[in-house]
Amino acid sequence: FNVLLQVLDDGRLTDGQGRVVSFKNTIIIMTSNVGSQFIREFSENGDDAAEETKQRAIEEALRATFRPEFLNRIDDIVTFDALSIADIEPIVGLQLADVRKRLQDRRVTLDITPAATESLAIDGYDPVFGARPLKRLIQREVVDRIADQVVRGNLLEGDHVLIDVNPEGGYTCKVEKPLDIDYDALLNDGDAE
């Protein structure tokens, strides 16, 4: 934290070679899990007294972890409530939007059933770690399954991928081919009548 003291104090950082990096006009946002156990503990209650107790407990944990000269240089400390299962479902949508965007470059579309979205939210929720396990779950259950289809040659440009819940557990990745319609044959058949 001594390096951060120089940044927070002087607005600059000098590296081992003597080069100076300016941090003027910079906002520094730092994150920490210090006191996270109190956030989980008090988030369930929700009343003002519990909120004040939570804040005091977090401040004590910060003082026990960081030196006073470091804490005195921080302008504000913002705490966030723990994520609930209801908070995770929109995060599933955001994570899958990234996957869809990557697939668009290959001209592949992706749909996920509501049951699979709900299942990913439930399986990816961890009250201790928040949404972090969700990203790994989507990588393993969605992205890796799609990548496997690409490697096997089953997923080509123009295809559609459907992610659903497997009734036996886990998820399914179904590749749907575009309809191959012979429009000339359809038109010629119509002329014969």
PDB file of C-alpha atoms in Angstrom, residues 7 26 36 45 49 54-55 61 67 115 124 131 176:
ATOM      1  CA  VAL A   7      -0.391   8.182  -5.626  1.00  0.00           C
ATOM      2  CA  THR A  26      -7.735  10.770 -12.076  1.00  0.00           C
ATOM      3  CA  SER A  36     -18.115  -8.697   3.305  1.00  0.00           C
ATOM      4  CA  ASN A  45     -32.419  -7.625   8.081  1.00  0.00           C
ATOM      5  CA  ALA A  49     -30.411   0.072  12.973  1.00  0.00           C
ATOM      6  CA  LYS A  54     -23.239  -2.974   9.463  1.00  0.00           C
ATOM      7  CA  GLN A  55     -21.436   0.286   8.603  1.00  0.00           C
ATOM      8  CA  ALA A  61     -12.781  -4.338   9.744  1.00  0.00           C
ATOM      9  CA  ARG A  67      -3.087   1.378   8.126  1.00  0.00           C
ATOM     10  CA  ALA A 115     -36.083 -22.258 -18.026  1.00  0.00           C
ATOM     11  CA  GLY A 124     -24.684 -19.404 -10.780  1.00  0.00           C
ATOM     12  CA  ALA A 131     -22.115 -13.154  -9.548  1.00  0.00           C
ATOM     13  CA  GLU A 176     -30.507 -25.715 -35.656  1.00  0.00           C
TER      14      GLU A 176
END
